[in-house]
Tab-separated table of C-alpha atoms and ligand atoms in Angstrom:
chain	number	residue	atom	x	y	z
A	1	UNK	CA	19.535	-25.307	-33.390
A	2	UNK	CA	21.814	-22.853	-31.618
A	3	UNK	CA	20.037	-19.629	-33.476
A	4	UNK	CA	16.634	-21.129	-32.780
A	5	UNK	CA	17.480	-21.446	-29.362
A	6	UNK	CA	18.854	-18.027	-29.088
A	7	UNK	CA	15.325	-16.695	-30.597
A	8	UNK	CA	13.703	-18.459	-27.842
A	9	UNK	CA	15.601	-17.270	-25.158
A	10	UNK	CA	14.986	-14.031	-26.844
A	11	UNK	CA	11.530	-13.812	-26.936
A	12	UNK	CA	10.560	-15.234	-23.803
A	13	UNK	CA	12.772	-12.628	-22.538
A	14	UNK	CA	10.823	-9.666	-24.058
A	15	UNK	CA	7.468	-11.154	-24.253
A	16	UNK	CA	5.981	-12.284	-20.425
A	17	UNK	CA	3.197	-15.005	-21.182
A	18	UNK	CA	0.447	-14.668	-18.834
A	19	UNK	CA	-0.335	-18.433	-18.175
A	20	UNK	CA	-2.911	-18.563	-15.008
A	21	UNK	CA	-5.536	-15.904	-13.467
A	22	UNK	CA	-7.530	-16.775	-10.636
A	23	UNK	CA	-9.334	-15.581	-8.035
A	24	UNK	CA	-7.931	-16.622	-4.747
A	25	UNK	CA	-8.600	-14.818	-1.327
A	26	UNK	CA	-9.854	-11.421	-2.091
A	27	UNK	CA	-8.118	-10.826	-5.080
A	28	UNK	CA	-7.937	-11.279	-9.386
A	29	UNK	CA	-3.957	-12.795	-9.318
A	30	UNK	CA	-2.220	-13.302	-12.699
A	31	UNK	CA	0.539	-15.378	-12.926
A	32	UNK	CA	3.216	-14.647	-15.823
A	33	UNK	CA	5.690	-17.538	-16.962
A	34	UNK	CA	8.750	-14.982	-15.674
A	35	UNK	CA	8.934	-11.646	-15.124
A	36	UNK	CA	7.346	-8.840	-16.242
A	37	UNK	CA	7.863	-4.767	-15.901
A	38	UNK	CA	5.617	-3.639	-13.244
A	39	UNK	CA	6.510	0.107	-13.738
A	40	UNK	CA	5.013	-0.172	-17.736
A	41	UNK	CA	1.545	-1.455	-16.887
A	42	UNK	CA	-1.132	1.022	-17.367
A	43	UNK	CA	-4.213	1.756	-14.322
A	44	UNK	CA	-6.849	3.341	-14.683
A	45	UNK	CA	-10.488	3.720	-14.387
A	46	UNK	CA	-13.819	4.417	-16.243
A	47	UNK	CA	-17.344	5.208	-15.547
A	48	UNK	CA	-20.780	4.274	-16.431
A	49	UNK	CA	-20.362	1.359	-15.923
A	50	UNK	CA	-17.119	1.371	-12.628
A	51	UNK	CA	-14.221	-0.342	-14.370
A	52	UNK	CA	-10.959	-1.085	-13.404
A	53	UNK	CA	-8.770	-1.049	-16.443
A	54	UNK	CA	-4.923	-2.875	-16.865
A	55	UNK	CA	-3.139	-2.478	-19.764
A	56	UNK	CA	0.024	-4.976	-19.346
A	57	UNK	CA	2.795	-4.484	-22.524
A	58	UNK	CA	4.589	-6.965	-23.955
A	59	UNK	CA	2.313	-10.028	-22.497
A	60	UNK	CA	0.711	-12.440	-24.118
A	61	UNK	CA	-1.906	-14.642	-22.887
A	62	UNK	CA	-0.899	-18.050	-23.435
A	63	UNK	CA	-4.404	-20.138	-24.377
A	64	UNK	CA	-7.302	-19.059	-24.633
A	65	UNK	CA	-8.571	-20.484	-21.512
A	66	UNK	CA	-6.724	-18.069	-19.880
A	67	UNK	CA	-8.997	-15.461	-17.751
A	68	UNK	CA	-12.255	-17.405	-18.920
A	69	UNK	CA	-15.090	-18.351	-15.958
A	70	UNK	CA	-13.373	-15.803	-13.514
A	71	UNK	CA	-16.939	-15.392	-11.538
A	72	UNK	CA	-16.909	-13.436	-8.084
A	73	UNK	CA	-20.041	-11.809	-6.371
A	74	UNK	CA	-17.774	-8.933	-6.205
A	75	UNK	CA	-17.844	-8.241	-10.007
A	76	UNK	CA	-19.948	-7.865	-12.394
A	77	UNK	CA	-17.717	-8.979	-14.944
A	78	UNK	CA	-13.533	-9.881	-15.286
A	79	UNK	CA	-12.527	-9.852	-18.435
A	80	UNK	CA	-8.685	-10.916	-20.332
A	81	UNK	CA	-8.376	-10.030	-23.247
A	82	UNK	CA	-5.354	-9.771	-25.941
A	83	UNK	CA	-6.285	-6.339	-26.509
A	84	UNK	CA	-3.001	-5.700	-28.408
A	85	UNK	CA	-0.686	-7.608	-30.405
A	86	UNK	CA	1.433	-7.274	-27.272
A	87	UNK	CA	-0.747	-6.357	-24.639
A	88	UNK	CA	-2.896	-7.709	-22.011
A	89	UNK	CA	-5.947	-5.845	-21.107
A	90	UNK	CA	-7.615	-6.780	-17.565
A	91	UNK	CA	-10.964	-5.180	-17.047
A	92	UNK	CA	-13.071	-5.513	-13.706
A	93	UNK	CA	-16.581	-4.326	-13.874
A	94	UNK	CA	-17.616	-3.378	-10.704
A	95	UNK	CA	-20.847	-1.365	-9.039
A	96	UNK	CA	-18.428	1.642	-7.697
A	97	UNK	CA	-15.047	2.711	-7.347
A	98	UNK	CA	-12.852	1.592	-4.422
A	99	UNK	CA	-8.876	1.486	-3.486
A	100	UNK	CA	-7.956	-0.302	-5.860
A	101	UNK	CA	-4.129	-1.177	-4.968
A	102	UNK	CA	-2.209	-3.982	-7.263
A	103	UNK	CA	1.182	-5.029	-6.481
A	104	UNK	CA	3.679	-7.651	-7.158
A	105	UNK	CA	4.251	-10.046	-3.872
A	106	UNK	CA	7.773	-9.442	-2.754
A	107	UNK	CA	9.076	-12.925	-2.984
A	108	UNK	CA	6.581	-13.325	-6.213
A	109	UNK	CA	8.522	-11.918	-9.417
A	110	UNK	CA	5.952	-13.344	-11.613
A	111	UNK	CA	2.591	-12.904	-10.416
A	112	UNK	CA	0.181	-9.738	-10.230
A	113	UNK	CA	-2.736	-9.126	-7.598
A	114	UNK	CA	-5.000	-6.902	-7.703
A	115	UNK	CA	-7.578	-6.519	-5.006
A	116	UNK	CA	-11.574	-6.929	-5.780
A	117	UNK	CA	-13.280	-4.758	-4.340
A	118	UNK	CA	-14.835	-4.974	-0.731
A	119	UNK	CA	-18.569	-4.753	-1.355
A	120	UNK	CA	-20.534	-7.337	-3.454
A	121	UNK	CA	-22.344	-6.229	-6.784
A	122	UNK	CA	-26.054	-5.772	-6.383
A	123	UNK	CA	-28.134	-9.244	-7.667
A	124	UNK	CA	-30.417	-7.965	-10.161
A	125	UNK	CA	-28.069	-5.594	-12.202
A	126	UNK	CA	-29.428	-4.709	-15.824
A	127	UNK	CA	-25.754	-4.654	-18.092
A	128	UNK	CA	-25.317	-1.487	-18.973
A	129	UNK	CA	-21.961	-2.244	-20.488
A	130	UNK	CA	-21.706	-4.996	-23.629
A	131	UNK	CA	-18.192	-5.521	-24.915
A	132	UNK	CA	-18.765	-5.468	-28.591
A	133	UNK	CA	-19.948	-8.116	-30.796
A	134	UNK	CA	-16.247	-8.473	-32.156
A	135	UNK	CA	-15.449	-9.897	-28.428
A	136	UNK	CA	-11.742	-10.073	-28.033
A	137	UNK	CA	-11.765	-13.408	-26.956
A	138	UNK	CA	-8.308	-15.448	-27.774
A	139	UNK	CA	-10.805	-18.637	-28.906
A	140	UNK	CA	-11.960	-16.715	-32.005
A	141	UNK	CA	-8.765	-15.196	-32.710
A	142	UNK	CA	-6.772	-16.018	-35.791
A	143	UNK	CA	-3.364	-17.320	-34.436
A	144	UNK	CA	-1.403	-14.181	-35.762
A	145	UNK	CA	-2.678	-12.606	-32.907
A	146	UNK	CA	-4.852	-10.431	-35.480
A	147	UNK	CA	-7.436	-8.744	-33.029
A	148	UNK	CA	-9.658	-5.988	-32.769
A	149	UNK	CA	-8.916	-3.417	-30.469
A	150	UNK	CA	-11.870	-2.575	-28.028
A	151	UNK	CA	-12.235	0.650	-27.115
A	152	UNK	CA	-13.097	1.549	-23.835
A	153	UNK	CA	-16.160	3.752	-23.089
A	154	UNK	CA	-16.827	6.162	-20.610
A	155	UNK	CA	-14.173	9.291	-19.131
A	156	UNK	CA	-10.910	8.735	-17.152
A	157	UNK	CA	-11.625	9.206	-13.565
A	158	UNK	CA	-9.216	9.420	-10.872
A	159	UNK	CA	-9.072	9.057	-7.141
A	160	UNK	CA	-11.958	6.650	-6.608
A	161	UNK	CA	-14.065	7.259	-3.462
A	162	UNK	CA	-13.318	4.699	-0.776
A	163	UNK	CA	-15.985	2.929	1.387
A	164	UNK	CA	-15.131	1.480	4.339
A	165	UNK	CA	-16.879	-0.985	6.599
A	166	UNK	CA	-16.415	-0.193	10.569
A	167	UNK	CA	-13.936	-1.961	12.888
A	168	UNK	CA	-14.767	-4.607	15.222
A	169	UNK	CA	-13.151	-4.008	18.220
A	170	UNK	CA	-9.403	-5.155	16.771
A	171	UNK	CA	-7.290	-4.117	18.573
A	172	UNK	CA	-4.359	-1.151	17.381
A	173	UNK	CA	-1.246	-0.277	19.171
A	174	UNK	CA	-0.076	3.183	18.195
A	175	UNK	CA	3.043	4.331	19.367
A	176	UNK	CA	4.082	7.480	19.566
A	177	UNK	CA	8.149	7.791	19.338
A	178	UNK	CA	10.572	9.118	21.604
A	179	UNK	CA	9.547	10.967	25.245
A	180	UNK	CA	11.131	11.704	28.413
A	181	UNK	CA	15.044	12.906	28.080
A	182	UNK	CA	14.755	11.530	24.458
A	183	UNK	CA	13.065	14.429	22.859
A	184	UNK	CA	13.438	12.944	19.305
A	185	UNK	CA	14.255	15.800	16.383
A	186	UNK	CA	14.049	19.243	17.500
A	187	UNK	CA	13.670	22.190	15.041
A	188	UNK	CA	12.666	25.899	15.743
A	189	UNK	CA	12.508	24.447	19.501
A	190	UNK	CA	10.356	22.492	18.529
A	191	UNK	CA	10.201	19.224	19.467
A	192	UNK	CA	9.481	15.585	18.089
A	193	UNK	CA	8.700	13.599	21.174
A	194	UNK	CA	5.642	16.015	22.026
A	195	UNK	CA	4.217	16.672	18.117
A	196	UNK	CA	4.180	12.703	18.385
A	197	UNK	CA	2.423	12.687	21.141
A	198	UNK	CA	-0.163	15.012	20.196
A	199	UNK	CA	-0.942	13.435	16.684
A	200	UNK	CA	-1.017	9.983	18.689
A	201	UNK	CA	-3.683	11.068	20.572
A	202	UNK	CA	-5.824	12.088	17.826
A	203	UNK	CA	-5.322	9.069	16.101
A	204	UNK	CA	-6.613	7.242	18.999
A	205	UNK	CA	-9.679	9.225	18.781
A	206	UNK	CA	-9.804	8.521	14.561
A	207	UNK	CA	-9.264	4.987	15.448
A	208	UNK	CA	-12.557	4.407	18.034
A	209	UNK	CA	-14.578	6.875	15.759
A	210	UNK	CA	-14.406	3.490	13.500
A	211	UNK	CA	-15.137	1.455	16.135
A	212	UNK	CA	-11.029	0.213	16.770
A	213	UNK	CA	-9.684	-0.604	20.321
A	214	UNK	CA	-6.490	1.461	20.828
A	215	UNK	CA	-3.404	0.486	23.051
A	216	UNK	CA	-1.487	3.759	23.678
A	217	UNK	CA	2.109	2.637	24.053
A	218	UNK	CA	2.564	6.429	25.813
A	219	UNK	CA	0.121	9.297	26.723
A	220	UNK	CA	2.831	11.677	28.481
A	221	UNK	CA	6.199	12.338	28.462
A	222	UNK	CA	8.104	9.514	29.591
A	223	UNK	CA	10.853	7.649	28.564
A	224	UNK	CA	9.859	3.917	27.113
A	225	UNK	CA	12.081	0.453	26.908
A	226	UNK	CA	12.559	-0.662	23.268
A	227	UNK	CA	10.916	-3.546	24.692
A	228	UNK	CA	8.312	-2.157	26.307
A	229	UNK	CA	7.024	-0.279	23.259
A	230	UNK	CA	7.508	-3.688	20.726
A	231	UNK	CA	6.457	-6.308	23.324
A	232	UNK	CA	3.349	-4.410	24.223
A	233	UNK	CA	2.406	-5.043	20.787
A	234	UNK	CA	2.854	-8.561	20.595
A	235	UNK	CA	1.128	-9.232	24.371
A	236	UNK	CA	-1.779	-7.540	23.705
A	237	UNK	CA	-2.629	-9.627	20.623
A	238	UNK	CA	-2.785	-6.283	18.632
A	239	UNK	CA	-3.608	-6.377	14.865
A	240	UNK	CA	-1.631	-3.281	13.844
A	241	UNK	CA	1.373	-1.748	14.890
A	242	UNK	CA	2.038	1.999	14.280
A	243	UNK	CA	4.824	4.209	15.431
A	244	UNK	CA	4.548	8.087	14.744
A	245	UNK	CA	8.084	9.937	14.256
A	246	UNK	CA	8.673	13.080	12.393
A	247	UNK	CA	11.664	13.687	10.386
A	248	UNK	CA	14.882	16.237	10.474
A	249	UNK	CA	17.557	17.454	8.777
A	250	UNK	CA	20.809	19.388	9.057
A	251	UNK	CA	20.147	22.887	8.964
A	252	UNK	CA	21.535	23.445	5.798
A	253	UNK	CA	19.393	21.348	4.212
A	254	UNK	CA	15.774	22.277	6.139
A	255	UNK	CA	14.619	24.350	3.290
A	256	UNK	CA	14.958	20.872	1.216
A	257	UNK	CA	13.659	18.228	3.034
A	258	UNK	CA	9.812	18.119	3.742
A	259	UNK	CA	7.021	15.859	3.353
A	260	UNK	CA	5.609	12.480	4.521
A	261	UNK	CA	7.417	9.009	4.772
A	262	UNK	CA	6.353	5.437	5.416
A	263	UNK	CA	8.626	2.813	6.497
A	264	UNK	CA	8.229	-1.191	6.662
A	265	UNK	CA	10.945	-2.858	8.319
A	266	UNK	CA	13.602	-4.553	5.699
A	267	UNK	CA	17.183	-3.893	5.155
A	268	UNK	CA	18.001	-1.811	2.542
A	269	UNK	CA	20.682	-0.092	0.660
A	270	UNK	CA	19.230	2.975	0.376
A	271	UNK	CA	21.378	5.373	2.205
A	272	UNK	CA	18.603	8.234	2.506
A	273	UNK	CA	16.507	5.169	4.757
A	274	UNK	CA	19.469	4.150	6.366
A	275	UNK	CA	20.229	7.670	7.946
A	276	UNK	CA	16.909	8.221	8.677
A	277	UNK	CA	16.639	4.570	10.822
A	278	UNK	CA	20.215	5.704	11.831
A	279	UNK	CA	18.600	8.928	13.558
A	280	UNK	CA	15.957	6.765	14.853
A	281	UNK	CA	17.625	4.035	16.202
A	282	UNK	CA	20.188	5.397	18.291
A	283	UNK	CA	17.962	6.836	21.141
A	284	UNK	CA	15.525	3.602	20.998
A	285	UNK	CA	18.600	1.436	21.461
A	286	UNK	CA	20.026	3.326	24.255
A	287	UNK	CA	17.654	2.402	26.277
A	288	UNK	CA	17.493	-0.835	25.291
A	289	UNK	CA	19.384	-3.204	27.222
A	290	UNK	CA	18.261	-5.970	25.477
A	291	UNK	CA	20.002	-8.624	23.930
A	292	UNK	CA	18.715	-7.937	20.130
A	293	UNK	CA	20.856	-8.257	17.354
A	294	UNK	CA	21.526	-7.998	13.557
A	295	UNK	CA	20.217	-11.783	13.451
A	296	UNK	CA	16.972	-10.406	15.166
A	297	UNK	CA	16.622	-7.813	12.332
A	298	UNK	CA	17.771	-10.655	9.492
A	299	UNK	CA	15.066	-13.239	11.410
A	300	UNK	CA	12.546	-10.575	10.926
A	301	UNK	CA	13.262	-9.627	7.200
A	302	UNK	CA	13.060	-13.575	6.423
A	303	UNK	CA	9.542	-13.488	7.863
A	304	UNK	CA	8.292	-12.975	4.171
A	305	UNK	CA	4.347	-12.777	5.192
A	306	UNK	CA	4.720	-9.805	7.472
A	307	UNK	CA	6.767	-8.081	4.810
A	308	UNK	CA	4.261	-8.134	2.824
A	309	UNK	CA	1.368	-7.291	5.076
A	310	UNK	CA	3.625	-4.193	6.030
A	311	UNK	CA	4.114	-3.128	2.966
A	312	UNK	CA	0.340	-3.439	1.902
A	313	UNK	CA	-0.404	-1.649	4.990
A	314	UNK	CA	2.399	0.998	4.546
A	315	UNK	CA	0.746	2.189	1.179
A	316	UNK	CA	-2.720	1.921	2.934
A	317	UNK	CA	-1.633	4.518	5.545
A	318	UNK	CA	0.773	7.332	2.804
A	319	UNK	CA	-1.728	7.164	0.441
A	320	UNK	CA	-4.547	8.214	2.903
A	321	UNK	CA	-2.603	10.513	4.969
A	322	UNK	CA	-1.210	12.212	1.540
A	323	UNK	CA	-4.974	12.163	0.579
A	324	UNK	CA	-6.305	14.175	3.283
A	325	UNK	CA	-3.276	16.581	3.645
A	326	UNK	CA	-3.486	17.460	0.257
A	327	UNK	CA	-7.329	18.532	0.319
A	328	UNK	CA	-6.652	21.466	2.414
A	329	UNK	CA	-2.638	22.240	1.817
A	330	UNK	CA	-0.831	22.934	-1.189
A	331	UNK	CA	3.012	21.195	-1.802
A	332	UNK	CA	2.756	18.728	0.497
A	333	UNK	CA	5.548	16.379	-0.221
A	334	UNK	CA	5.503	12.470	-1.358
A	335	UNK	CA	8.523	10.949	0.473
A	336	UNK	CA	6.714	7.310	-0.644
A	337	UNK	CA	6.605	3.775	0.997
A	338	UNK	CA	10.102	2.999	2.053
A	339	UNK	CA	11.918	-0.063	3.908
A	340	UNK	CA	14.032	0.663	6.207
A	341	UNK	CA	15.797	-1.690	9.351
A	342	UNK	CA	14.236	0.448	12.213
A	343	UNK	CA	14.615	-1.238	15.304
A	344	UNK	CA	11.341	-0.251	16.677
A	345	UNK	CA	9.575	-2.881	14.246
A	346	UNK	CA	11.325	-5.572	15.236
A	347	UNK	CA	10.042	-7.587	17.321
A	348	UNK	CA	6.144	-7.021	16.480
A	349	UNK	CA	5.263	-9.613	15.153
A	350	UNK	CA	2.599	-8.214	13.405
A	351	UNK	CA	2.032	-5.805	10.396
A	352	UNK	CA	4.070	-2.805	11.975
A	353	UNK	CA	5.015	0.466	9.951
A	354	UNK	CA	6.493	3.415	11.055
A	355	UNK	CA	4.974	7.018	9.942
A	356	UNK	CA	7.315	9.856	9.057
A	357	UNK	CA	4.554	12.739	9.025
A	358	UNK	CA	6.795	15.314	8.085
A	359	UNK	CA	9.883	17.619	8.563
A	360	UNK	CA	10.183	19.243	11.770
A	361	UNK	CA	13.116	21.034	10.553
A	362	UNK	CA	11.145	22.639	7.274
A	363	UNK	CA	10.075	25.660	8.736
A	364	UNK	CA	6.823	25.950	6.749
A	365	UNK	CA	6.336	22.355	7.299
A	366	UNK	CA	7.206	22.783	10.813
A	367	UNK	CA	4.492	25.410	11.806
A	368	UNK	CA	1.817	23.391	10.083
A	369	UNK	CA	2.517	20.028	12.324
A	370	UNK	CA	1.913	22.457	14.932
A	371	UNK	CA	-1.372	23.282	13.572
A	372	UNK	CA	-4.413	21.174	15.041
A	373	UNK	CA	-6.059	21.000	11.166
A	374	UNK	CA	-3.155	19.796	10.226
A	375	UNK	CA	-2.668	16.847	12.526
A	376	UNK	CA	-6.467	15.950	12.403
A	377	UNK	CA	-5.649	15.045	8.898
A	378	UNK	CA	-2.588	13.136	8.849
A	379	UNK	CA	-3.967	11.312	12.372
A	380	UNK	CA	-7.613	10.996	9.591
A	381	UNK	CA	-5.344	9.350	7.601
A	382	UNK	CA	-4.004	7.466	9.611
A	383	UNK	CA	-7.149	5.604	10.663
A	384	UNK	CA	-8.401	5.436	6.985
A	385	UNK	CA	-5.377	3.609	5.916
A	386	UNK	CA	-5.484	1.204	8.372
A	387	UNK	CA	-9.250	0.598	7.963
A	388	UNK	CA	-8.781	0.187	4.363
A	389	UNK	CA	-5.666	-2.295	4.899
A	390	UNK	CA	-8.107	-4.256	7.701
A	391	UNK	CA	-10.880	-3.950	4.776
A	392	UNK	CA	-8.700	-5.787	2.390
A	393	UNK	CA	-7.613	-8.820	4.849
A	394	UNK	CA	-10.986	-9.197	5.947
A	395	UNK	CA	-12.117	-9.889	2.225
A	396	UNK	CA	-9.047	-12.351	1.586
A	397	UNK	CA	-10.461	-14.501	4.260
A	398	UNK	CA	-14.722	-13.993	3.677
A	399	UNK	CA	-13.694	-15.303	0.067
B	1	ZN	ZN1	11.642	9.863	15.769
């Protein structure tokens, strides 16, 4: 009894069964019986037909009802198959390729999302893609998991193209950091506070271009209340809260450091985040004079939803800045979507993020935030990752 128990334990610890897929609010989410390794499932894509492809190791489907009648006029197909002995596949046969962004829900272990796409399949659509006749379906499959594997079609593509629908009027606050006798980072006298400012402004212009409404939290050099940047956002009944920063180091490490950050608001251990908030914090606190405190940043870190919407717009906004920068500029840096406890974000209660867009103490780095091309880019992609975010919430609710 003991050994079988041990075996039990064992296997449900390497194995993850996927029990439930649905469709719920926008996207396919799976739903394991524990959890699973995010970092080992495979994405990709294929053409002719537009596929989204997941291979998930070591997971089993548990019937084989699983995955079966998943219908969506966003879709062509979805398909779940046992594709290995051990591994889930998850194909969605779509009309054309979009952002496709899957992630685990923070306070979620066990479940997967992945995000249909935004545009509906057209009606009349002749199949050009037939699984094979051997259909790896679980109901015809012997129960030693004996199945055929099916070999995708088509080439690997990368980097699918994004369309966007336009903005209706929702309203954006973008703040740009610092100003007045805070000047922010300085490098090569250089400074932060005005390369903010000037990439703010260009955002603002990005943002209406998409038909957005933009609340400016600064256009010149002035000094601003931590409250009156954070509570703007909330009065105003802004979607979106954005503040633009650039980064620095100690000058024996500026020939290190470069590249783009995003930042969500959650505590964290990290001490690289922590200096960087650290560096951030100070000057927004001096001024203050309120009566926030480390419960205000704990209250907003238990405020799961907004997490999450954070982080889902955090990746939104690095991946399309990153995008853009890198079609014109060689070694541009991935600093990645990072939490960190910046004051600045508390207090919004919305989906707020703060942008890193580089090193102002990198000299080549520097010199190119100076460069108009260069912060019609990162400001680009600034507006496409918060359209695409906007995209994605506006689908969760249509559905
Ligand atoms: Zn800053």
């Amino acid at each position: 009894m003991l050994l079988w128990l041990a075996s039990a334990v064992w296997l449900v610890a390497s194995v993850a069964i996927l029990e439930k897929a649905e469709l719920k609010k926008g996207e396919l989410r799976l739903h394991f019986n524990g959890s699973y390794n995010k970092s080992k499932i495979r994405h990709f894509a294929l053409n002719h037909p537009y596929r989204e492809v997941f291979d998930i190791p070591n997971a089993r489907l548990k019937n084989s009802s699983v995955g079966k009648g998943l219908r969506t006029s966003h879709c062509y197909s979805i398909r779940i198959s046992q594709y290995k002995r051990n591994t889930v596949r998850v194909v969605l046969e779509t009309e054309r390729g979009y952002g496709c962004n899957p992630y685990r829900p923070l306070f979620a272990y066990n479940a997967y999302h992945i995000p249909l796409p935004p545009f509906k399949v057209a009606k009349h659509h002749k199949k050009q893609y037939k699984p094979k006749k051997t259909k790896i379906s679980v109901k015809n499959t012997p129960k030693k998991h004996h199945v055929k594997a099916q070999k995708p079609k088509g080439k690997i593509i990368h980097t699918p193209k994004n369309i966007y629908t336009k903005g209706k009027g929702e309203l954006i606050v973008i703040d740009a950091g610092h100003g007045g006798h805070d000047t922010g980072a300085i490098g090569g006298g250089k400074r932060e506070k005005d390369l903010v400012l000037q990439i703010a402004k260009r955002v603002e212009r990005q943002l209406k271009k998409r038909g957005y409404r933009v609340y400016m939290t600064r256009r010149r050099d002035v000094f601003l209340k931590l409250r009156q940047r954070t509570h703007i956002a909330d009065r105003k009944d802004a979607r979106i809260f954005v503040s633009i920063h650039a980064n620095a180091v100690p000058k024996r490490k500026r020939n290190k450091a470069h590249g783009v950050e995003t930042f969500y608001l959650q505590k964290t251990r990290d001490a690289k985040s922590q200096r960087i908030a650290a560096r951030e914090n100070r000057a927004v606190l001096k001024g203050a004079g309120t009566s926030l405190s480390k419960k205000v940043i704990i209250d907003s870190v238990l405020n799961g939803p907004k997490i999450i919407e954070s982080n889902k717009l955090a990746i939104d906004v690095q991946r399309h800045i990153l995008g853009n920068l890198r079609t014109r500029y060689r070694g541009v840096r991935d600093g990645g979507v990072r939490h960190a406890p910046f004051w600045v974000l508390v207090g919004a209660s919305r989906p707020s993020i703060l942008v890193e867009v580089g090193y102002i103490s990198h000299p080549r780095e520097r010199k190119r935030l100076f460069t108009p091309a260069y912060q019609e880019l990162i400001s680009k992609g600034i507006a496409e990752g918060i359209q695409s975010y906007l995209n994605n919430r506006k689908r969760e609710i249509e559905l």
